[in-house]
Amino acid sequence: MTDTLILGGFTFQNADFSPPTRMPFGGAQALIVHKLPGGTRVIDTLGPDEDDITWSGFFFCTNALQQCQQLDAMRAGGLKVQLTYAGMSRQVVVKRFKPHIRRYPHWIEYEITCTVSDNPFANSSFTPPATPDTLVSSDLSTAATASTEGPGPPASEGGGGGGTGGLPLAL
Amino acid sequence: MTVPVKLTKNLAALRMQVAQASPLGAAPYATLQAIHLNAEQLETDTTLALYDAAGKLDTWVAPRDQPGIISGFQVAVGSALDEWRLMDMLASISRAVLNLELLIGDLSVQTQRTTLIQS
C-alpha cells in the first residue's frame, strides 16, 4: 500500500528518495500520580500528550538543495502546517530541521522534528470522566429504583465508574 | 415479601449523606470515609439479603395440599422477585462503593475484593 508524506504542502517524493524508512506517531497520557502512605497511588489522567514526530532520510536528486531550503524556510517561519501521512493528519510546527550535505548539490541527508499542535484523532476520543457526585448518586438512585420495581434489565454501565464496567473515576 | 425495610432505609440515608456532602471531590476526608463505610455496610447487608432470598428458592419444597401449593408457589415467586431486585441493587451499590474507594484513595481494596455472588 502506497502512502504520501506531505508537510505543509511539501511532498516527500519517491523520485527524490526523500520519504523516510519509518514514521512514528503516538505519545503519552499526561498523568499526575499522587503517592500515598503504604504504597497506594491515585492517578489522575489529564488526556493525551502527543510526542514530537521525528523522522530522517535523504534527498538524492538534482534539486536536493532547493528542496532542503524550502523545508528550512518552513522551520524558520514557525507557522502551523499540516502534516499528513498514513491516512492521518495533524497540525504541527516544524521544531527542528537539520540537513547534512553529503555530495553537493544532489545528496543531502536530513533530520526533521515536528511538534504536534493539534491531533484531532486523539482529542475526538477523549472524554473527561464524570464527577464523583454524578457517578455515586446515579448508582445509588438506580439501587433505590431497583428496590421497588420488578425485574428489569441489569444496572446500566453508563453511570458507573468502576467495577465491572464504565469509565474509571481515577485509576 | 419485599426487599427488607432496613436496606431501603439505609439506602435512603446514604443517598442523603452523599447529597449533603456534595461536591464529594471537595468533601473532608473523614466525611468521605464515613460515607464509604456506610456504603460498604449496605453492600454487605444487601449481599446477605440476597443469600437469604436465594436460599429460600434453593430449599423450597412444593407443598402437597391444595392451599399449600398456592401459597408455596406465591412464596417462591416472591423470593424470585426479591432476588431480582436485590441483584440489581447489589450491582449498583457495589459500583458506588468502588467509586468511593477510588475517591478516598483506598485502591488496595480493589485487589483484595472477593466476589460473593458470582456473575
Tab-separated table of C-alpha atoms in Angstrom:
chain	number	residue	atom	x	y	z
A	1	MET	CA	0.000	0.000	0.000
A	2	THR	CA	1.462	3.326	-1.022
A	3	ASP	CA	1.275	6.448	1.044
A	4	THR	CA	2.423	10.033	0.638
A	5	LEU	CA	4.103	12.121	3.298
A	6	ILE	CA	3.113	15.767	2.978
A	7	LEU	CA	4.303	18.553	5.248
A	8	GLY	CA	2.747	21.983	4.737
A	9	GLY	CA	2.241	21.384	1.038
A	10	PHE	CA	5.724	19.900	0.610
A	11	THR	CA	5.561	16.343	-0.703
A	12	PHE	CA	8.322	13.893	0.082
A	13	GLN	CA	8.501	12.128	-3.262
A	14	ASN	CA	9.861	8.718	-4.079
A	15	ALA	CA	11.605	10.239	-7.094
A	16	ASP	CA	13.783	12.232	-4.669
A	17	PHE	CA	14.340	9.194	-2.411
A	18	SER	CA	13.239	11.520	0.388
A	19	PRO	CA	10.493	9.505	2.143
A	20	PRO	CA	11.745	8.097	5.447
A	21	THR	CA	12.094	4.406	6.134
A	22	ARG	CA	9.994	4.761	9.267
A	23	MET	CA	7.486	7.251	10.646
A	24	PRO	CA	6.387	7.467	14.274
A	25	PHE	CA	3.133	8.555	15.809
A	26	GLY	CA	1.518	8.399	19.234
A	27	GLY	CA	2.675	9.780	22.522
A	28	ALA	CA	1.845	9.608	26.176
A	29	GLN	CA	-1.086	10.019	28.524
A	30	ALA	CA	-0.471	13.012	30.766
A	31	LEU	CA	-0.710	11.789	34.332
A	32	ILE	CA	-0.486	13.168	37.828
A	33	VAL	CA	0.424	10.420	40.285
A	34	HIS	CA	-0.410	11.011	43.944
A	35	LYS	CA	1.705	8.666	46.035
A	36	LEU	CA	0.068	7.928	49.381
A	37	PRO	CA	1.416	6.260	52.531
A	38	GLY	CA	1.522	2.496	52.239
A	39	GLY	CA	2.300	2.476	48.546
A	40	THR	CA	-1.190	3.407	47.458
A	41	ARG	CA	-1.400	5.551	44.380
A	42	VAL	CA	-4.128	7.753	42.981
A	43	ILE	CA	-3.620	8.596	39.334
A	44	ASP	CA	-5.369	11.484	37.622
A	45	THR	CA	-5.437	11.266	33.842
A	46	LEU	CA	-5.202	14.599	32.053
A	47	GLY	CA	-5.544	13.404	28.490
A	48	PRO	CA	-3.301	12.638	25.541
A	49	ASP	CA	0.137	14.241	25.293
A	50	GLU	CA	1.431	13.888	21.753
A	51	ASP	CA	5.115	13.153	21.261
A	52	ASP	CA	7.155	15.130	18.774
A	53	ILE	CA	7.189	13.473	15.362
A	54	THR	CA	10.759	12.967	14.208
A	55	TRP	CA	11.974	11.317	11.077
A	56	SER	CA	15.044	11.322	8.893
A	57	GLY	CA	16.001	10.475	5.361
A	58	PHE	CA	17.890	11.913	2.423
A	59	PHE	CA	17.326	13.745	-0.823
A	60	PHE	CA	19.078	12.333	-3.857
A	61	CYS	CA	18.070	14.451	-6.812
A	62	THR	CA	19.249	17.352	-8.885
A	63	ASN	CA	17.362	19.923	-6.805
A	64	ALA	CA	18.115	18.435	-3.363
A	65	LEU	CA	19.483	21.692	-2.010
A	66	GLN	CA	16.418	23.681	-3.083
A	67	GLN	CA	14.155	21.102	-1.503
A	68	CYS	CA	16.018	21.360	1.811
A	69	GLN	CA	15.994	25.148	1.662
A	70	GLN	CA	12.239	25.023	1.238
A	71	LEU	CA	11.889	22.880	4.369
A	72	ASP	CA	14.320	25.092	6.245
A	73	ALA	CA	12.195	28.101	5.360
A	74	MET	CA	9.239	26.286	6.862
A	75	ARG	CA	11.242	25.763	10.047
A	76	ALA	CA	12.294	29.425	10.149
A	77	GLY	CA	8.734	30.617	9.555
A	78	GLY	CA	7.416	28.832	12.651
A	79	LEU	CA	3.901	28.611	11.330
A	80	LYS	CA	1.433	25.812	11.940
A	81	VAL	CA	1.369	23.496	8.968
A	82	GLN	CA	-0.474	20.342	8.104
A	83	LEU	CA	1.376	17.045	8.381
A	84	THR	CA	-0.290	14.202	6.533
A	85	TYR	CA	0.753	10.564	6.294
A	86	ALA	CA	-0.652	7.066	6.698
A	87	GLY	CA	-4.202	8.346	6.478
A	88	MET	CA	-3.652	10.659	9.456
A	89	SER	CA	-3.412	14.417	9.649
A	90	ARG	CA	-2.072	16.734	12.312
A	91	GLN	CA	-1.381	20.435	12.765
A	92	VAL	CA	2.329	20.768	13.557
A	93	VAL	CA	5.099	23.315	13.884
A	94	VAL	CA	8.494	22.421	12.430
A	95	LYS	CA	10.627	22.476	15.545
A	96	ARG	CA	13.902	21.409	14.012
A	97	PHE	CA	15.219	20.796	10.544
A	98	LYS	CA	18.834	19.745	10.148
A	99	PRO	CA	20.225	18.971	6.684
A	100	HIS	CA	23.691	17.497	6.156
A	101	ILE	CA	25.256	17.886	2.721
A	102	ARG	CA	26.915	14.651	1.681
A	103	ARG	CA	27.596	15.426	-2.021
A	104	TYR	CA	26.870	18.925	-3.215
A	105	PRO	CA	24.340	19.615	-4.621
A	106	HIS	CA	22.411	16.394	-5.142
A	107	TRP	CA	22.847	14.260	-1.999
A	108	ILE	CA	21.669	15.748	1.300
A	109	GLU	CA	20.690	13.883	4.414
A	110	TYR	CA	18.150	15.453	6.752
A	111	GLU	CA	16.521	15.115	10.141
A	112	ILE	CA	13.266	16.855	10.943
A	113	THR	CA	11.246	17.206	14.137
A	114	CYS	CA	7.671	18.463	14.291
A	115	THR	CA	5.787	19.427	17.433
A	116	VAL	CA	2.127	18.483	17.293
A	117	SER	CA	-0.202	21.403	17.817
A	118	ASP	CA	-3.462	19.621	17.291
A	119	ASN	CA	-4.277	15.968	16.832
A	120	PRO	CA	-7.953	15.582	16.007
A	121	PHE	CA	-7.632	11.804	16.248
A	122	ALA	CA	-6.582	11.975	19.902
A	123	ASN	CA	-8.919	14.721	21.024
A	124	SER	CA	-12.025	13.290	19.429
A	125	SER	CA	-11.852	10.141	21.534
A	126	PHE	CA	-11.054	11.780	24.856
A	127	THR	CA	-13.965	12.294	27.190
A	128	PRO	CA	-13.361	13.614	30.685
A	129	PRO	CA	-14.741	11.305	33.357
A	130	ALA	CA	-17.945	12.275	35.104
A	131	THR	CA	-17.797	13.857	38.536
A	132	PRO	CA	-17.729	11.584	41.586
A	133	ASP	CA	-21.075	13.013	42.705
A	134	THR	CA	-22.728	12.038	39.449
A	135	LEU	CA	-21.284	8.542	39.489
A	136	VAL	CA	-22.132	7.711	43.105
A	137	SER	CA	-25.521	9.440	43.124
A	138	SER	CA	-26.686	7.797	39.906
A	139	ASP	CA	-25.687	4.345	41.158
A	140	LEU	CA	-27.493	4.825	44.469
A	141	SER	CA	-30.511	6.181	42.633
A	142	THR	CA	-30.525	3.090	40.413
A	143	ALA	CA	-30.321	0.882	43.505
A	144	ALA	CA	-33.258	2.707	45.096
A	145	THR	CA	-35.323	2.230	41.957
A	146	ALA	CA	-34.396	-1.439	41.793
A	147	SER	CA	-35.566	-1.972	45.369
A	148	THR	CA	-39.154	-1.049	44.495
A	149	GLU	CA	-39.541	-2.056	40.879
A	150	GLY	CA	-39.960	-5.507	39.424
A	151	PRO	CA	-37.464	-7.429	37.343
A	152	GLY	CA	-35.755	-5.356	34.746
A	153	PRO	CA	-32.580	-5.205	32.720
A	154	PRO	CA	-29.240	-5.245	34.591
A	155	ALA	CA	-27.923	-1.989	36.043
A	156	SER	CA	-26.747	0.402	33.353
A	157	GLU	CA	-22.998	0.705	32.784
A	158	GLY	CA	-23.351	4.354	31.811
A	159	GLY	CA	-23.456	5.854	35.248
A	160	GLY	CA	-20.732	3.711	36.726
A	161	GLY	CA	-17.141	4.424	37.320
A	162	GLY	CA	-15.605	1.114	38.161
A	163	GLY	CA	-16.381	-2.441	38.983
A	164	THR	CA	-17.457	-4.442	36.019
A	165	GLY	CA	-17.616	-1.549	33.607
A	166	GLY	CA	-17.739	2.151	32.998
A	167	LEU	CA	-15.076	4.763	32.917
A	168	PRO	CA	-12.759	4.691	35.941
A	169	LEU	CA	-13.176	7.692	38.187
A	170	ALA	CA	-9.488	7.928	38.989
A	171	LEU	CA	-7.401	4.956	38.014
B	1	MET	CA	-42.152	-10.400	50.859
B	2	THR	CA	-40.264	-7.389	49.658
B	3	VAL	CA	-36.769	-6.007	49.994
B	4	PRO	CA	-36.029	-5.668	53.727
B	5	VAL	CA	-37.054	-2.268	55.076
B	6	LYS	CA	-33.664	-1.915	56.738
B	7	LEU	CA	-31.993	-1.918	53.335
B	8	THR	CA	-34.275	0.682	51.779
B	9	LYS	CA	-33.950	2.920	54.842
B	10	ASN	CA	-30.160	2.654	54.865
B	11	LEU	CA	-30.056	3.296	51.129
B	12	ALA	CA	-32.179	6.425	51.507
B	13	ALA	CA	-29.940	7.619	54.349
B	14	LEU	CA	-26.828	7.021	52.265
B	15	ARG	CA	-28.259	8.977	49.348
B	16	MET	CA	-28.991	11.839	51.719
B	17	GLN	CA	-25.426	11.738	53.094
B	18	VAL	CA	-23.987	11.838	49.586
B	19	ALA	CA	-26.243	14.743	48.635
B	20	GLN	CA	-25.276	16.704	51.749
B	21	ALA	CA	-21.554	16.080	51.239
B	22	SER	CA	-21.711	17.260	47.633
B	23	PRO	CA	-19.389	18.048	45.940
B	24	LEU	CA	-17.640	14.873	47.019
B	25	GLY	CA	-14.372	15.985	45.458
B	26	ALA	CA	-14.165	18.818	47.997
B	27	ALA	CA	-15.613	16.976	50.997
B	28	PRO	CA	-13.422	16.355	54.079
B	29	TYR	CA	-11.659	13.013	54.157
B	30	ALA	CA	-13.461	11.947	57.344
B	31	THR	CA	-16.839	12.550	55.710
B	32	LEU	CA	-15.872	10.558	52.645
B	33	GLN	CA	-14.551	7.735	54.802
B	34	ALA	CA	-17.800	7.663	56.798
B	35	ILE	CA	-19.905	7.563	53.632
B	36	HIS	CA	-17.649	4.846	52.266
B	37	LEU	CA	-18.048	2.705	55.401
B	38	ASN	CA	-21.817	3.128	55.314
B	39	ALA	CA	-21.883	2.141	51.669
B	40	GLU	CA	-19.763	-0.928	52.407
B	41	GLN	CA	-22.121	-1.945	55.202
B	42	LEU	CA	-25.075	-1.521	52.861
B	43	GLU	CA	-23.284	-3.679	50.306
B	44	THR	CA	-22.763	-6.414	52.902
B	45	ASP	CA	-26.376	-6.253	54.107
B	46	THR	CA	-27.650	-6.440	50.527
B	47	THR	CA	-25.436	-9.445	49.861
B	48	LEU	CA	-26.761	-11.233	52.946
B	49	ALA	CA	-30.355	-10.430	51.975
B	50	LEU	CA	-29.644	-11.843	48.551
B	51	TYR	CA	-28.292	-15.023	50.124
B	52	ASP	CA	-31.487	-15.245	52.151
B	53	ALA	CA	-33.745	-14.824	49.117
B	54	ALA	CA	-31.702	-17.270	47.068
B	55	GLY	CA	-31.701	-19.781	49.937
B	56	LYS	CA	-35.475	-19.749	50.102
B	57	LEU	CA	-35.650	-20.624	46.441
B	58	ASP	CA	-32.957	-23.270	46.680
B	59	THR	CA	-34.592	-25.040	49.617
B	60	TRP	CA	-38.192	-24.618	48.519
B	61	VAL	CA	-40.236	-27.797	48.802
B	62	ALA	CA	-43.534	-27.978	46.993
B	63	PRO	CA	-46.409	-28.466	49.432
B	64	ARG	CA	-48.725	-31.350	48.767
B	65	ASP	CA	-52.093	-29.865	49.853
B	66	GLN	CA	-54.039	-27.583	47.562
B	67	PRO	CA	-53.926	-24.357	49.676
B	68	GLY	CA	-50.303	-25.080	50.464
B	69	ILE	CA	-49.438	-25.416	46.775
B	70	ILE	CA	-50.896	-21.977	46.051
B	71	SER	CA	-49.256	-20.196	48.966
B	72	GLY	CA	-45.996	-22.052	48.417
B	73	PHE	CA	-45.931	-21.044	44.793
B	74	GLN	CA	-46.571	-17.416	45.754
B	75	VAL	CA	-43.688	-17.537	48.221
B	76	ALA	CA	-41.406	-18.921	45.542
B	77	VAL	CA	-42.401	-16.207	43.075
B	78	GLY	CA	-41.944	-13.556	45.771
B	79	SER	CA	-38.463	-14.824	46.561
B	80	ALA	CA	-37.537	-14.798	42.892
B	81	LEU	CA	-38.709	-11.191	42.585
B	82	ASP	CA	-36.697	-10.262	45.651
B	83	GLU	CA	-33.646	-11.922	44.175
B	84	TRP	CA	-34.068	-9.880	41.007
B	85	ARG	CA	-34.392	-6.640	42.948
B	86	LEU	CA	-31.504	-7.398	45.261
B	87	MET	CA	-29.211	-8.393	42.390
B	88	ASP	CA	-29.908	-5.075	40.670
B	89	MET	CA	-29.379	-3.209	43.936
B	90	LEU	CA	-26.130	-5.022	44.686
B	91	ALA	CA	-24.693	-4.283	41.231
B	92	SER	CA	-25.284	-0.540	41.626
B	93	ILE	CA	-24.272	-0.337	45.281
B	94	SER	CA	-21.049	-2.259	44.645
B	95	ARG	CA	-20.106	0.136	41.901
B	96	ALA	CA	-20.846	3.116	44.135
B	97	VAL	CA	-18.641	1.558	46.827
B	98	LEU	CA	-15.822	1.089	44.351
B	99	ASN	CA	-16.065	4.690	43.202
B	100	LEU	CA	-15.965	5.841	46.810
B	101	GLU	CA	-12.873	3.684	47.357
B	102	LEU	CA	-11.241	5.326	44.378
B	103	LEU	CA	-12.232	8.708	45.730
B	104	ILE	CA	-10.603	8.165	49.106
B	105	GLY	CA	-7.562	6.548	47.533
B	106	ASP	CA	-8.248	3.115	49.003
B	107	LEU	CA	-7.171	1.383	45.824
B	108	SER	CA	-5.561	-1.581	47.570
B	109	VAL	CA	-9.036	-2.800	48.475
B	110	GLN	CA	-9.766	-3.403	44.824
B	111	THR	CA	-7.303	-6.269	44.522
B	112	GLN	CA	-8.458	-7.807	47.795
B	113	ARG	CA	-12.154	-7.753	46.957
B	114	THR	CA	-13.799	-11.107	46.784
B	115	THR	CA	-16.828	-11.746	44.681
B	116	LEU	CA	-19.537	-13.007	46.967
B	117	ILE	CA	-22.050	-13.555	44.216
B	118	GLN	CA	-20.531	-14.954	41.045
B	119	SER	CA	-21.857	-13.364	37.901
